[in-house]
Amino acid sequence: MKLSERLSQLDRVQNTRLFKVIASCLILVLAVGGYVSYVVAVHAPADGSSAVTSRGAGDGTRASRAEERNSRDAKADVGADAGKGAGGKSGAKSGVVDKASEDAAEAGQNALEESQRIFQSIVSAQSDPTSVGVGISVAAVLLLSVVWLGLGLTALALLAVTASVVYPLHLFAPTRNFARLLAGLVALTGSFVVLMRLLQVLFSGSGAVWAVARNVLTEAVRMKVTVIFIVLLIFGLAALPSTLEASSPLRYRVQTFLQYGTGGSFWIIAVLTLVFSASTVAFEQRNKTIWQTMTKPVASWQFLLGKWLGVIGLNAVLLAVCGSGVFLFTEHLRGQAAVGEREPYQTMGGGPSEDRMILETRVLRSNVVVEAEPPRILPEQFKQNIDLRIENEKKSNPAFDTSPATVKKLSEELYKSIVQQYRSLDPGKDQLFVFAGLGEAKRSGLPLTFKYRIDSGANMPDRIYRMTFRFRDSDPIVNETGLGYSHTLLLLPSVIDDDGLLEVQVLNSDLFAGTPNQESATFPAGGLEVSYSVGSYRLNFVRVISVLWVKLAFLSMLAIWASTFLSFPVACLVAFGSFLAAESAGFLAESLENYASVDDKGNVLPVAVVVNAIGQVVANTFKVYADLQPTTKLVDGTQLSWGSVGRGVLVLGSTSLLLFGVSVLIFRKRELATYSGQ
């Protein structure tokens, strides 16, 4: 039998229903068996016995004796780290208790118990089977899809060939990175091909809309420009792990990968979306191929809706491939040894290192950020100050403008001045700052992160200030602080009172040495905040990917709208200009706060007024888009709330529907399929 005949026979076999059913059952059995085996292996006692020990009153979780020993060894390490941030007497300090003070002994015991809970929450991440379950589920879904698409034996042969090439290369250090790159390329490319085939099956319905959407998918894999972007996306994501420095702290590697994996993928897909959305409509009009469609019973709304569905379907496939790859490799990085660990989650003392603590409590979490309360300002006194300011201006300049806009501007400037004065500490002076609404953080029993930044003078990089912080029921903390960048302290939840308030007294000097710093220190906007965890980063990751897809859907409709009445170059110019304006709207809004439209004498500057007005229009138009910041929040470990997601979906979705309606009206007015006789 010839090779071609044998291949044809194998193809007929893999397309039979019996083969698909048997292969599907085998895949499901292997997936379930693999996951169950992993869970059993993780939770099995290290010494092979079936002993079950309790980790504390009411805990109820099963643990091996080895983990019990690690827990006892690590209490001092974790307690010392957390106690250093909160100033509490925990860990090694808890052994040196002043017998004359029952309050000190009780505080030390509470700090020790809190440190135990923190340690147990971090160690539990090591045995969390979620990442393995997600990986097995993704692989099983892809394999089942391959089987039911009639490509089971073909995929098996390709996997065998890939493994025979990658495995020998992985055995040698010089070619190990190339082996990983090749494996990543095969995995990402295979996932993209399978998902595209599934999407075509999903769009196989009857009707003009589905027919146009299918043509868009076919066009996407034929156009050179889209193929270039897709190849660039897959190659860049596969090569990204090789660029991470193995010697850098684990938390930095995870943040770097999340930043470029999600943010970089979004920008590449966004540029692809804008170019492809504009070209798929504009080129059909330019090349007159739209005649073949519009002369058939296809309405304008069906044509444009089909185009939009095709593009956002392509976006969904690309985000699914990139998101799965980023998530699974992030979980792989999480299981690596951090700085200071002899093996993952264990130092020489048995507990997690500082690098691991920061990774598990700040980076790979979903944290709520609470800023310091603003100063209390009496409305009557504030109005008197405004009136006095206007009177002084009139004395020096009788023609001073007293319009409502000027009064509003003066009010904003005065309020900023009061806040800045409140957040500024002269050398040797102190100030009390209050954070409210932290009752949930106290009940969680998990550590908090106190984040601060100070500015002083020109923020000379070689100047170090020694700032003193005093929290509730704790010793003062003197921290060496560089200027112009953020610093963090790890706090135990005991620093929060029963009313959910956290008070911190900040002194612009070294309290113990009695030496004030050289100049005044100022906490800028966003430079004084407390964050606490409300869950893992995983659900936050799902919300981030969802918001990115909604953003891409909006950009796609924006480009389609522009291409309905503009040529391809002009439509791209409008779409890209709007995209850049939307992405930079947050920075623009911050810049406008410091952009003055009057001079120091109170005279209005006409050019500045026009610039300010245009900037305000742009910033307000894309405010919701800019406020989402999904990638930034994911990298910083900040929660992207469901409320923010819902507001973004509502605004961007409504805007997309509005652009769709305008596009349909434009298309109805145009003569798209008129025969000219030539």
mmCIF file of C-alpha atoms in Angstrom, residues 166 237 413 537 561 670 675:
data_model
loop_
_atom_site.group_PDB
_atom_site.id
_atom_site.type_symbol
_atom_site.label_atom_id
_atom_site.label_comp_id
_atom_site.label_asym_id
_atom_site.label_seq_id
_atom_site.Cartn_x
_atom_site.Cartn_y
_atom_site.Cartn_z
ATOM 1 C CA VAL A 166 12.480 19.249 21.749
ATOM 2 C CA LEU A 237 5.056 35.462 23.949
ATOM 3 C CA GLU A 413 -5.907 75.630 44.040
ATOM 4 C CA TYR A 537 -5.002 37.139 41.693
ATOM 5 C CA TRP A 561 -17.033 53.260 11.864
ATOM 6 C CA ARG A 670 -23.834 55.524 0.344
ATOM 7 C CA TYR A 675 -22.891 49.972 -11.816
#
